[in-house]
PDB file of C-alpha atoms and ligand atoms in Angstrom:
ATOM      1  CA  MET A   1     -63.667-197.228   6.762  1.00 48.00           C
ATOM      2  CA  SER A   2     -62.023-199.003   9.749  1.00 54.00           C
ATOM      3  CA  ILE A   3     -58.619-197.594   8.834  1.00 56.00           C
ATOM      4  CA  PHE A   4     -60.252-194.088   8.953  1.00 54.00           C
ATOM      5  CA  TYR A   5     -61.587-194.816  12.420  1.00 60.00           C
ATOM      6  CA  LEU A   6     -58.253-196.024  13.549  1.00 51.00           C
ATOM      7  CA  LEU A   7     -56.467-192.937  12.326  1.00 52.00           C
ATOM      8  CA  PHE A   8     -59.102-190.708  13.804  1.00 56.00           C
ATOM      9  CA  PHE A   9     -58.779-192.307  17.378  1.00 54.00           C
ATOM     10  CA  HIS A  10     -54.926-192.202  17.131  1.00 53.00           C
ATOM     11  CA  LEU A  11     -55.010-188.464  16.418  1.00 48.00           C
ATOM     12  CA  ILE A  12     -57.490-187.783  19.345  1.00 50.00           C
ATOM     13  CA  LEU A  13     -55.156-189.741  21.730  1.00 48.00           C
ATOM     14  CA  SER A  14     -52.017-188.043  20.472  1.00 49.00           C
ATOM     15  CA  SER A  15     -50.365-185.795  23.131  1.00 43.00           C
ATOM     16  CA  ASP A  16     -49.353-183.289  20.488  1.00 46.00           C
ATOM     17  CA  VAL A  17     -52.863-182.457  19.603  1.00 43.00           C
ATOM     18  CA  TRP A  18     -53.914-181.847  23.138  1.00 45.00           C
ATOM     19  CA  ILE A  19     -50.878-179.803  23.904  1.00 38.00           C
ATOM     20  CA  CYS A  20     -51.518-177.727  20.712  1.00 38.00           C
ATOM     21  CA  ALA A  21     -55.093-177.075  21.704  1.00 39.00           C
ATOM     22  CA  PHE A  22     -54.161-176.149  25.152  1.00 37.00           C
ATOM     23  CA  ARG A  23     -51.670-173.599  23.952  1.00 36.00           C
ATOM     24  CA  ILE A  24     -54.074-172.063  21.551  1.00 36.00           C
ATOM     25  CA  GLN A  25     -56.699-171.779  24.262  1.00 35.00           C
ATOM     26  CA  LEU A  26     -54.420-170.225  26.869  1.00 34.00           C
ATOM     27  CA  PRO A  27     -52.243-167.681  25.055  1.00 35.00           C
ATOM     28  CA  GLY A  28     -51.118-166.183  28.400  1.00 34.00           C
ATOM     29  CA  LEU A  29     -49.227-169.417  29.108  1.00 33.00           C
ATOM     30  CA  ARG A  30     -46.110-169.881  27.051  1.00 33.00           C
ATOM     31  CA  PRO A  31     -43.614-172.524  26.825  1.00 31.00           C
ATOM     32  CA  ALA A  32     -40.380-172.011  28.686  1.00 31.00           C
ATOM     33  CA  VAL A  33     -38.422-173.950  26.154  1.00 29.00           C
ATOM     34  CA  VAL A  34     -39.425-175.449  22.828  1.00 29.00           C
ATOM     35  CA  ASN A  35     -40.473-178.795  24.276  1.00 30.00           C
ATOM     36  CA  LYS A  36     -43.865-180.512  24.656  1.00 29.00           C
ATOM     37  CA  THR A  37     -44.038-181.555  28.318  1.00 28.00           C
ATOM     38  CA  ALA A  38     -46.789-180.145  30.560  1.00 28.00           C
ATOM     39  CA  ILE A  39     -44.364-178.516  32.937  1.00 28.00           C
ATOM     40  CA  ASP A  40     -43.428-176.022  30.136  1.00 29.00           C
ATOM     41  CA  LEU A  41     -46.883-174.489  30.301  1.00 28.00           C
ATOM     42  CA  VAL A  42     -45.990-171.750  32.884  1.00 29.00           C
ATOM     43  CA  SER A  43     -46.503-167.955  33.244  1.00 31.00           C
ATOM     44  CA  PRO A  44     -43.966-165.576  31.561  1.00 34.00           C
ATOM     45  CA  GLN A  45     -42.280-164.840  34.791  1.00 35.00           C
ATOM     46  CA  SER A  46     -41.770-168.519  35.723  1.00 31.00           C
ATOM     47  CA  ALA A  47     -40.577-169.080  32.117  1.00 33.00           C
ATOM     48  CA  ALA A  48     -37.863-166.457  32.566  1.00 36.00           C
ATOM     49  CA  ARG A  49     -36.861-168.055  35.817  1.00 32.00           C
ATOM     50  CA  VAL A  50     -36.780-171.586  34.436  1.00 29.00           C
ATOM     51  CA  ASN A  51     -34.874-170.431  31.397  1.00 34.00           C
ATOM     52  CA  GLN A  52     -32.332-168.593  33.564  1.00 35.00           C
ATOM     53  CA  ASP A  53     -31.802-171.487  35.849  1.00 31.00           C
ATOM     54  CA  LYS A  54     -31.290-173.706  32.843  1.00 30.00           C
ATOM     55  CA  LEU A  55     -28.786-171.340  31.437  1.00 30.00           C
ATOM     56  CA  HIS A  56     -27.014-170.952  34.729  1.00 30.00           C
ATOM     57  CA  PHE A  57     -26.802-174.647  35.656  1.00 26.00           C
ATOM     58  CA  SER A  58     -26.587-176.419  32.379  1.00 28.00           C
ATOM     59  CA  GLN A  59     -25.318-173.706  30.025  1.00 28.00           C
ATOM     60  CA  GLN A  60     -27.551-174.942  27.299  1.00 27.00           C
ATOM     61  CA  PRO A  61     -25.762-173.751  24.090  1.00 25.00           C
ATOM     62  CA  ARG A  62     -28.964-173.355  22.104  1.00 23.00           C
ATOM     63  CA  ILE A  63     -30.610-170.913  24.537  1.00 23.00           C
ATOM     64  CA  GLY A  64     -27.359-169.239  25.175  1.00 22.00           C
ATOM     65  CA  ALA A  65     -26.997-168.585  21.446  1.00 24.00           C
ATOM     66  CA  ARG A  66     -30.272-166.733  21.338  1.00 22.00           C
ATOM     67  CA  PHE A  67     -28.926-163.846  23.525  1.00 23.00           C
ATOM     68  CA  ALA A  68     -25.654-163.594  21.581  1.00 25.00           C
ATOM     69  CA  VAL A  69     -27.119-163.075  18.199  1.00 25.00           C
ATOM     70  CA  PRO A  70     -26.291-159.415  17.209  1.00 28.00           C
ATOM     71  CA  GLY A  71     -28.750-157.323  15.430  1.00 30.00           C
ATOM     72  CA  ASN A  72     -31.700-159.520  16.172  1.00 32.00           C
ATOM     73  CA  THR A  73     -33.626-156.818  18.022  1.00 33.00           C
ATOM     74  CA  ALA A  74     -36.760-158.806  18.622  1.00 33.00           C
ATOM     75  CA  GLN A  75     -35.025-161.671  20.226  1.00 34.00           C
ATOM     76  CA  GLN A  76     -32.683-159.337  22.234  1.00 39.00           C
ATOM     77  CA  THR A  77     -35.653-157.334  23.616  1.00 35.00           C
ATOM     78  CA  ASP A  78     -37.424-160.503  24.467  1.00 38.00           C
ATOM     79  CA  ALA A  79     -34.302-161.889  26.112  1.00 40.00           C
ATOM     80  CA  LYS A  80     -33.880-158.617  28.144  1.00 42.00           C
ATOM     81  CA  THR A  81     -37.493-158.654  29.294  1.00 38.00           C
ATOM     82  CA  GLN A  82     -37.474-162.237  30.235  1.00 41.00           C
ATOM     83  CA  LEU A  83     -34.096-162.476  31.830  1.00 45.00           C
ATOM     84  CA  SER A  84     -33.255-159.195  33.465  1.00 52.00           C
ATOM     85  CA  THR A  85     -33.397-160.174  37.008  1.00 66.00           C
ATOM     86  CA  ARG A  86     -32.617-156.827  38.562  1.00 84.00           C
ATOM     87  CA  PRO A  87     -31.273-153.360  37.699  1.00 92.00           C
ATOM     88  CA  LEU A  88     -27.555-152.225  37.780  1.00 96.00           C
ATOM     89  CA  ARG A  89     -25.798-151.255  40.969  1.00 97.00           C
ATOM     90  CA  ILE A  90     -22.618-149.162  40.175  1.00 98.00           C
ATOM     91  CA  ILE A  91     -20.053-147.315  42.234  1.00 98.00           C
ATOM     92  CA  ILE A  92     -17.965-144.744  40.588  1.00 98.00           C
ATOM     93  CA  SER A  93     -14.808-143.332  42.166  1.00 97.00           C
ATOM     94  CA  GLY A  94     -12.579-140.568  40.962  1.00 96.00           C
ATOM     95  CA  ALA A  95     -10.641-137.584  42.270  1.00 94.00           C
ATOM     96  CA  PRO A  96     -12.316-134.243  42.396  1.00 88.00           C
ATOM     97  CA  ALA A  97     -12.709-132.939  38.827  1.00 87.00           C
ATOM     98  CA  SER A  98     -12.067-136.409  37.330  1.00 93.00           C
ATOM     99  CA  GLY A  99     -15.280-136.105  35.381  1.00 90.00           C
ATOM    100  CA  LYS A 100     -17.375-138.453  37.530  1.00 91.00           C
ATOM    101  CA  GLY A 101     -20.516-136.147  37.440  1.00 89.00           C
ATOM    102  CA  THR A 102     -20.590-135.992  33.686  1.00 89.00           C
ATOM    103  CA  GLN A 103     -20.128-139.793  33.330  1.00 96.00           C
ATOM    104  CA  CYS A 104     -22.770-140.482  35.887  1.00 96.00           C
ATOM    105  CA  GLU A 105     -25.327-138.355  33.933  1.00 93.00           C
ATOM    106  CA  LEU A 106     -24.547-140.502  30.851  1.00 96.00           C
ATOM    107  CA  ILE A 107     -24.755-143.641  32.781  1.00 97.00           C
ATOM    108  CA  ALA A 108     -28.082-142.712  34.309  1.00 97.00           C
ATOM    109  CA  THR A 109     -29.470-141.745  30.908  1.00 96.00           C
ATOM    110  CA  LYS A 110     -28.357-144.955  29.183  1.00 96.00           C
ATOM    111  CA  PHE A 111     -29.283-147.444  32.027  1.00 96.00           C
ATOM    112  CA  GLY A 112     -32.074-145.547  33.779  1.00 95.00           C
ATOM    113  CA  VAL A 113     -30.403-145.856  37.100  1.00 97.00           C
ATOM    114  CA  VAL A 114     -30.653-143.260  39.884  1.00 97.00           C
ATOM    115  CA  HIS A 115     -27.638-141.038  40.207  1.00 96.00           C
ATOM    116  CA  LEU A 116     -26.710-140.491  43.835  1.00 96.00           C
ATOM    117  CA  SER A 117     -23.990-137.979  44.400  1.00 95.00           C
ATOM    118  CA  THR A 118     -23.357-137.607  48.178  1.00 96.00           C
ATOM    119  CA  GLY A 119     -21.562-134.356  47.619  1.00 92.00           C
ATOM    120  CA  GLU A 120     -24.631-132.931  45.794  1.00 90.00           C
ATOM    121  CA  ILE A 121     -27.062-134.244  48.347  1.00 93.00           C
ATOM    122  CA  LEU A 122     -25.115-132.497  51.062  1.00 95.00           C
ATOM    123  CA  ARG A 123     -24.661-129.254  49.163  1.00 91.00           C
ATOM    124  CA  SER A 124     -28.351-129.213  48.303  1.00 91.00           C
ATOM    125  CA  ALA A 125     -29.171-129.794  52.105  1.00 94.00           C
ATOM    126  CA  MET A 126     -26.853-126.893  52.870  1.00 94.00           C
ATOM    127  CA  ARG A 127     -28.500-124.574  50.257  1.00 90.00           C
ATOM    128  CA  GLN A 128     -31.954-125.344  51.702  1.00 93.00           C
ATOM    129  CA  ASN A 129     -30.600-125.046  55.236  1.00 94.00           C
ATOM    130  CA  THR A 130     -32.282-128.331  56.336  1.00 94.00           C
ATOM    131  CA  PRO A 131     -31.183-129.896  59.639  1.00 94.00           C
ATOM    132  CA  LEU A 132     -28.807-132.116  57.755  1.00 94.00           C
ATOM    133  CA  GLY A 133     -27.471-129.123  55.983  1.00 95.00           C
ATOM    134  CA  GLN A 134     -26.841-127.379  59.255  1.00 95.00           C
ATOM    135  CA  GLU A 135     -25.201-130.457  60.742  1.00 95.00           C
ATOM    136  CA  VAL A 136     -22.692-131.015  57.841  1.00 96.00           C
ATOM    137  CA  ARG A 137     -21.854-127.267  57.070  1.00 95.00           C
ATOM    138  CA  VAL A 138     -18.969-127.172  59.498  1.00 95.00           C
ATOM    139  CA  TYR A 139     -17.229-130.134  57.864  1.00 94.00           C
ATOM    140  CA  MET A 140     -17.979-129.137  54.326  1.00 89.00           C
ATOM    141  CA  ASP A 141     -16.662-125.626  54.950  1.00 86.00           C
ATOM    142  CA  HIS A 142     -13.424-126.936  56.411  1.00 85.00           C
ATOM    143  CA  ASN A 143     -13.055-129.432  53.617  1.00 80.00           C
ATOM    144  CA  ARG A 144     -13.276-132.363  55.956  1.00 88.00           C
ATOM    145  CA  LEU A 145     -15.185-135.629  55.501  1.00 92.00           C
ATOM    146  CA  VAL A 146     -18.691-135.652  57.093  1.00 96.00           C
ATOM    147  CA  PRO A 147     -18.659-138.296  59.870  1.00 97.00           C
ATOM    148  CA  ASP A 148     -19.372-141.817  58.962  1.00 97.00           C
ATOM    149  CA  ASP A 149     -22.490-142.277  60.982  1.00 97.00           C
ATOM    150  CA  ILE A 150     -24.136-139.402  59.308  1.00 97.00           C
ATOM    151  CA  MET A 151     -23.172-140.604  55.851  1.00 97.00           C
ATOM    152  CA  ILE A 152     -23.988-144.327  56.338  1.00 97.00           C
ATOM    153  CA  ARG A 153     -27.522-143.403  57.588  1.00 95.00           C
ATOM    154  CA  LEU A 154     -28.095-140.993  54.780  1.00 95.00           C
ATOM    155  CA  VAL A 155     -26.975-143.406  52.085  1.00 96.00           C
ATOM    156  CA  SER A 156     -28.612-146.536  53.478  1.00 94.00           C
ATOM    157  CA  GLU A 157     -31.966-144.704  53.819  1.00 93.00           C
ATOM    158  CA  ARG A 158     -31.664-143.348  50.338  1.00 94.00           C
ATOM    159  CA  LEU A 159     -30.849-146.746  48.852  1.00 95.00           C
ATOM    160  CA  GLN A 160     -33.899-148.251  50.369  1.00 93.00           C
ATOM    161  CA  GLN A 161     -36.222-145.922  48.535  1.00 94.00           C
ATOM    162  CA  PRO A 162     -38.330-147.578  45.806  1.00 95.00           C
ATOM    163  CA  ASP A 163     -36.713-145.685  42.958  1.00 96.00           C
ATOM    164  CA  CYS A 164     -33.255-147.235  43.815  1.00 96.00           C
ATOM    165  CA  SER A 165     -34.663-150.825  44.100  1.00 93.00           C
ATOM    166  CA  THR A 166     -36.727-150.422  40.949  1.00 95.00           C
ATOM    167  CA  HIS A 167     -34.162-148.765  38.606  1.00 96.00           C
ATOM    168  CA  GLY A 168     -30.775-149.469  40.352  1.00 96.00           C
ATOM    169  CA  TRP A 169     -28.200-146.776  41.057  1.00 97.00           C
ATOM    170  CA  VAL A 170     -24.887-145.237  40.454  1.00 97.00           C
ATOM    171  CA  LEU A 171     -23.224-144.110  43.714  1.00 97.00           C
ATOM    172  CA  ASP A 172     -20.910-141.093  43.180  1.00 96.00           C
ATOM    173  CA  GLY A 173     -18.697-140.071  46.180  1.00 94.00           C
ATOM    174  CA  TYR A 174     -19.600-142.995  48.295  1.00 97.00           C
ATOM    175  CA  PRO A 175     -18.183-145.073  49.998  1.00 97.00           C
ATOM    176  CA  ARG A 176     -15.353-142.792  50.908  1.00 95.00           C
ATOM    177  CA  THR A 177     -13.974-144.535  53.973  1.00 95.00           C
ATOM    178  CA  LYS A 178     -13.335-148.067  55.201  1.00 96.00           C
ATOM    179  CA  SER A 179     -16.327-147.865  57.531  1.00 96.00           C
ATOM    180  CA  GLN A 180     -18.642-146.743  54.716  1.00 97.00           C
ATOM    181  CA  ALA A 181     -17.374-149.603  52.528  1.00 97.00           C
ATOM    182  CA  GLU A 182     -17.786-152.123  55.277  1.00 97.00           C
ATOM    183  CA  SER A 183     -21.308-151.007  56.172  1.00 97.00           C
ATOM    184  CA  LEU A 184     -22.330-151.166  52.564  1.00 96.00           C
ATOM    185  CA  LEU A 185     -21.088-154.802  52.181  1.00 96.00           C
ATOM    186  CA  GLN A 186     -22.514-155.757  55.639  1.00 96.00           C
ATOM    187  CA  SER A 187     -25.996-154.633  54.658  1.00 94.00           C
ATOM    188  CA  GLY A 188     -25.751-156.969  51.765  1.00 93.00           C
ATOM    189  CA  ILE A 189     -25.228-154.461  49.068  1.00 93.00           C
ATOM    190  CA  LYS A 190     -22.698-155.673  46.524  1.00 94.00           C
ATOM    191  CA  PRO A 191     -22.133-153.522  43.432  1.00 97.00           C
ATOM    192  CA  ASP A 192     -21.880-155.010  39.973  1.00 96.00           C
ATOM    193  CA  CYS A 193     -18.993-152.737  39.251  1.00 97.00           C
ATOM    194  CA  PHE A 194     -16.524-150.295  40.865  1.00 98.00           C
ATOM    195  CA  ILE A 195     -15.329-147.803  38.214  1.00 98.00           C
ATOM    196  CA  LEU A 196     -12.155-146.188  38.997  1.00 97.00           C
ATOM    197  CA  LEU A 197     -11.586-143.020  36.936  1.00 97.00           C
ATOM    198  CA  GLU A 198      -7.905-142.336  36.668  1.00 96.00           C
ATOM    199  CA  VAL A 199      -6.653-138.712  35.779  1.00 96.00           C
ATOM    200  CA  PRO A 200      -3.072-137.300  36.352  1.00 95.00           C
ATOM    201  CA  GLN A 201      -2.880-134.664  39.150  1.00 92.00           C
ATOM    202  CA  ASP A 202      -1.813-131.782  36.956  1.00 92.00           C
ATOM    203  CA  ILE A 203      -4.822-132.273  34.671  1.00 93.00           C
ATOM    204  CA  LEU A 204      -7.095-132.521  37.792  1.00 92.00           C
ATOM    205  CA  LEU A 205      -5.798-129.176  39.010  1.00 92.00           C
ATOM    206  CA  GLU A 206      -6.348-127.345  35.777  1.00 91.00           C
ATOM    207  CA  ARG A 207      -9.872-128.754  35.551  1.00 89.00           C
ATOM    208  CA  ALA A 208     -10.913-128.060  39.108  1.00 88.00           C
ATOM    209  CA  THR A 209      -9.722-124.475  39.404  1.00 91.00           C
ATOM    210  CA  GLY A 210     -11.456-123.530  36.280  1.00 93.00           C
ATOM    211  CA  ARG A 211     -14.677-125.283  37.019  1.00 90.00           C
ATOM    212  CA  ARG A 212     -17.865-123.066  37.493  1.00 92.00           C
ATOM    213  CA  THR A 213     -21.500-124.128  38.192  1.00 91.00           C
ATOM    214  CA  ASP A 214     -24.647-122.554  36.981  1.00 92.00           C
ATOM    215  CA  PRO A 215     -26.921-122.312  40.142  1.00 89.00           C
ATOM    216  CA  VAL A 216     -29.968-122.141  38.000  1.00 91.00           C
ATOM    217  CA  THR A 217     -29.563-125.223  35.946  1.00 90.00           C
ATOM    218  CA  GLY A 218     -26.807-127.089  37.930  1.00 83.00           C
ATOM    219  CA  LYS A 219     -24.869-127.370  34.703  1.00 86.00           C
ATOM    220  CA  VAL A 220     -21.041-127.415  35.128  1.00 86.00           C
ATOM    221  CA  TYR A 221     -18.778-125.214  32.810  1.00 91.00           C
ATOM    222  CA  HIS A 222     -15.120-124.527  32.515  1.00 91.00           C
ATOM    223  CA  VAL A 223     -13.802-121.118  31.987  1.00 92.00           C
ATOM    224  CA  ARG A 224     -11.310-122.330  29.371  1.00 90.00           C
ATOM    225  CA  PHE A 225     -12.581-125.802  28.118  1.00 87.00           C
ATOM    226  CA  SER A 226     -16.304-125.244  28.052  1.00 89.00           C
ATOM    227  CA  PRO A 227     -17.395-121.701  28.774  1.00 93.00           C
ATOM    228  CA  PRO A 228     -21.051-120.744  28.546  1.00 94.00           C
ATOM    229  CA  GLN A 229     -22.270-119.247  25.204  1.00 93.00           C
ATOM    230  CA  HIS A 230     -24.358-116.368  26.842  1.00 95.00           C
ATOM    231  CA  LYS A 231     -22.990-113.537  28.962  1.00 94.00           C
ATOM    232  CA  HIS A 232     -26.033-113.674  31.314  1.00 95.00           C
ATOM    233  CA  ILE A 233     -25.180-117.320  32.234  1.00 95.00           C
ATOM    234  CA  ALA A 234     -21.392-116.517  32.547  1.00 94.00           C
ATOM    235  CA  ASP A 235     -22.304-113.692  35.037  1.00 94.00           C
ATOM    236  CA  ARG A 236     -24.213-116.047  37.390  1.00 95.00           C
ATOM    237  CA  LEU A 237     -21.730-118.891  37.565  1.00 95.00           C
ATOM    238  CA  ILE A 238     -20.458-119.919  40.884  1.00 91.00           C
ATOM    239  CA  HIS A 239     -16.891-121.035  41.754  1.00 91.00           C
ATOM    240  CA  ARG A 240     -17.224-123.798  44.345  1.00 83.00           C
ATOM    241  CA  HIS A 241     -15.500-122.706  47.562  1.00 80.00           C
ATOM    242  CA  ASP A 242     -13.482-125.914  47.660  1.00 78.00           C
ATOM    243  CA  ASP A 243     -12.290-125.649  44.050  1.00 84.00           C
ATOM    244  CA  THR A 244      -9.290-123.434  44.755  1.00 87.00           C
ATOM    245  CA  ALA A 245      -5.776-124.899  44.071  1.00 88.00           C
ATOM    246  CA  GLU A 246      -4.912-125.090  47.816  1.00 87.00           C
ATOM    247  CA  LYS A 247      -8.082-126.889  48.623  1.00 85.00           C
ATOM    248  CA  ILE A 248      -7.932-129.131  45.639  1.00 88.00           C
ATOM    249  CA  ILE A 249      -4.473-130.402  46.609  1.00 90.00           C
ATOM    250  CA  THR A 250      -5.721-131.194  50.144  1.00 87.00           C
ATOM    251  CA  ARG A 251      -8.719-133.048  48.661  1.00 86.00           C
ATOM    252  CA  LEU A 252      -6.617-134.990  46.279  1.00 91.00           C
ATOM    253  CA  LYS A 253      -4.357-136.194  49.021  1.00 92.00           C
ATOM    254  CA  ASP A 254      -7.566-137.263  51.048  1.00 89.00           C
ATOM    255  CA  TYR A 255      -9.064-138.869  48.028  1.00 92.00           C
ATOM    256  CA  GLN A 256      -5.864-140.952  47.275  1.00 94.00           C
ATOM    257  CA  HIS A 257      -5.535-141.981  50.905  1.00 94.00           C
ATOM    258  CA  HIS A 258      -9.166-143.139  51.204  1.00 94.00           C
ATOM    259  CA  THR A 259      -9.432-144.733  47.823  1.00 96.00           C
ATOM    260  CA  ALA A 260      -6.440-146.929  48.491  1.00 96.00           C
ATOM    261  CA  VAL A 261      -8.309-148.490  51.292  1.00 97.00           C
ATOM    262  CA  VAL A 262     -11.899-148.389  49.859  1.00 98.00           C
ATOM    263  CA  ARG A 263     -10.879-150.054  46.585  1.00 97.00           C
ATOM    264  CA  THR A 264      -9.641-153.148  48.330  1.00 98.00           C
ATOM    265  CA  TYR A 265     -13.206-154.133  49.253  1.00 98.00           C
ATOM    266  CA  PHE A 266     -14.173-154.100  45.598  1.00 98.00           C
ATOM    267  CA  GLU A 267     -11.184-155.550  43.771  1.00 97.00           C
ATOM    268  CA  ASP A 268     -13.277-158.392  42.273  1.00 96.00           C
ATOM    269  CA  VAL A 269     -15.451-155.835  40.402  1.00 97.00           C
ATOM    270  CA  LEU A 270     -12.905-153.062  39.952  1.00 97.00           C
ATOM    271  CA  VAL A 271     -12.786-151.575  36.455  1.00 97.00           C
ATOM    272  CA  LYS A 272     -10.034-148.946  35.849  1.00 97.00           C
ATOM    273  CA  VAL A 273     -10.864-146.411  33.311  1.00 97.00           C
ATOM    274  CA  ASN A 274      -8.490-143.840  31.730  1.00 96.00           C
ATOM    275  CA  GLY A 275     -10.107-140.388  32.558  1.00 95.00           C
ATOM    276  CA  ASN A 276      -7.588-138.410  30.635  1.00 94.00           C
ATOM    277  CA  ALA A 277      -9.442-138.568  27.350  1.00 94.00           C
ATOM    278  CA  SER A 278     -12.376-136.907  25.678  1.00 92.00           C
ATOM    279  CA  LYS A 279     -15.845-137.168  27.364  1.00 91.00           C
ATOM    280  CA  GLU A 280     -16.923-139.399  24.380  1.00 94.00           C
ATOM    281  CA  GLU A 281     -14.007-141.797  24.671  1.00 96.00           C
ATOM    282  CA  ILE A 282     -14.413-142.215  28.388  1.00 97.00           C
ATOM    283  CA  SER A 283     -18.201-142.780  28.188  1.00 96.00           C
ATOM    284  CA  LYS A 284     -17.772-145.314  25.198  1.00 97.00           C
ATOM    285  CA  SER A 285     -15.437-147.295  27.536  1.00 97.00           C
ATOM    286  CA  ILE A 286     -17.688-147.070  30.647  1.00 97.00           C
ATOM    287  CA  LEU A 287     -20.944-147.674  28.854  1.00 97.00           C
ATOM    288  CA  GLY A 288     -19.579-150.597  26.900  1.00 97.00           C
ATOM    289  CA  THR A 289     -18.212-152.203  30.141  1.00 96.00           C
ATOM    290  CA  LEU A 290     -21.641-151.757  31.811  1.00 96.00           C
ATOM    291  CA  SER A 291     -23.489-153.159  28.828  1.00 95.00           C
ATOM    292  CA  ARG A 292     -21.351-156.323  29.031  1.00 95.00           C
ATOM    293  CA  ILE A 293     -22.051-156.546  32.719  1.00 95.00           C
ATOM    294  CA  GLN A 294     -25.737-156.205  32.220  1.00 93.00           C
ATOM    295  CA  THR A 295     -25.719-158.898  29.639  1.00 92.00           C
ATOM    296  CA  SER A 296     -23.879-161.251  32.054  1.00 91.00           C
ATOM    297  CA  ILE A 297     -26.462-160.536  34.829  1.00 89.00           C
ATOM    298  CA  ALA A 298     -29.287-161.223  32.417  1.00 87.00           C
ATOM    299  CA  ALA A 299     -27.679-164.485  31.422  1.00 85.00           C
ATOM    300  CA  GLY A 300     -27.302-165.513  35.095  1.00 78.00           C
ATOM    301  CA  VAL A 301     -23.528-165.212  35.250  1.00 67.00           C
ATOM    302  CA  GLY A 302     -23.142-161.750  36.857  1.00 55.00           C
ATOM    303  CA  VAL A 303     -22.886-160.720  40.373  1.00 52.00           C
ATOM    304  CA  LYS A 304     -25.736-161.843  42.471  1.00 47.00           C
TER     305      LYS A 304
HETATM  306  P1  AMP B 401     -17.606-134.173  46.487  1.00 70.86           P
HETATM  307  O1  AMP B 401     -18.687-133.258  45.731  1.00 70.86           O
HETATM  308  O2  AMP B 401     -17.899-135.612  46.280  1.00 70.86           O
HETATM  309  O3  AMP B 401     -16.262-133.737  46.261  1.00 70.86           O
HETATM  310  O4  AMP B 401     -18.038-133.855  48.033  1.00 70.86           O
HETATM  311  C1  AMP B 401     -17.936-132.633  48.622  1.00 70.86           C
HETATM  312  C2  AMP B 401     -17.863-132.760  50.207  1.00 70.86           C
HETATM  313  O5  AMP B 401     -18.967-133.386  50.637  1.00 70.86           O
HETATM  314  C3  AMP B 401     -16.597-133.520  50.627  1.00 70.86           C
HETATM  315  O6  AMP B 401     -15.539-132.694  50.655  1.00 70.86           O
HETATM  316  C4  AMP B 401     -17.123-133.957  52.019  1.00 70.86           C
HETATM  317  O7  AMP B 401     -17.095-132.950  52.962  1.00 70.86           O
HETATM  318  C5  AMP B 401     -18.581-134.274  51.811  1.00 70.86           C
HETATM  319  N1  AMP B 401     -18.801-135.677  51.407  1.00 70.86           N
HETATM  320  C6  AMP B 401     -19.305-136.209  50.205  1.00 70.86           C
HETATM  321  N2  AMP B 401     -19.340-137.420  50.155  1.00 70.86           N
HETATM  322  C7  AMP B 401     -18.895-137.835  51.303  1.00 70.86           C
HETATM  323  C8  AMP B 401     -18.675-139.093  52.031  1.00 70.86           C
HETATM  324  N3  AMP B 401     -19.005-140.306  51.301  1.00 70.86           N
HETATM  325  N4  AMP B 401     -18.204-139.206  53.249  1.00 70.86           N
HETATM  326  C9  AMP B 401     -17.967-138.103  53.855  1.00 70.86           C
HETATM  327  N5  AMP B 401     -18.084-136.842  53.414  1.00 70.86           N
HETATM  328  C10 AMP B 401     -18.467-136.781  52.123  1.00 70.86           C
END
């Protein structure tokens, strides 16, 4: 009988029993790591932070391995939810008709980021004849870059809007000049990746001169490579005023000149992609790269 009492008191005093009981009573509190110290009983958010710090500073192989197991959807989703610290920030650079717009749509669909095309924002402002549209028309019509002060204000205001901070962004057509690149970095905005889509000039010319836009849906067609299926769509297509051979050559020269400068600010995150391939091959390469970057960020080893 006395042995029974001794065993009973030993169980009551055992920390395992108390910790077990505590965890059962408070299901909202979960352990940060599988360990039985009281400090592990924290909220899910703190658990994620603690796990991330541990990964970052001590590179614990057991925890790290959890995120590398392929095909384990439950664990991967759990890892993503707990460790994703912030959404992706991407810059994409490519000459006119390099296929940036198409790739941006695919990136936005896969990663949920906001697609910000400065050219499209400006064209839309012109179509709606807003004060911004009136201000930039003269530059756009003459194929000149819109002044930096207008562009910097436009983009920095746009990036501060809640959708960009919540979902991240892919910047298309910006930064285009030294001042734009510097202002972005000076305001503390460091992209995770600077994608450079590379396409030979003769291919770009062929693509750009045959490019047509549907003003109703915004969809882009090509008279030879991807014509619309219906005549009523073909009849309403618009040929962008700056998609003529002469203007394209000027724009290509401008692009090469500016990109040579702008890319120097992002060499550490620069990813060159061969844009002279099928849409599917290009997107496979870009989306794969971005997935790897996202995993690194989640594991605490990406760009801060
Ligand atoms: P895009 O559609 O990117 O080729 O841009 C069309 C036009 O918009 C350019 O030729 C410029 O006049 C203007 N634009 C777009 N983005 C910028 C920028 N970052 N800086 C200055 N001008 C721009």
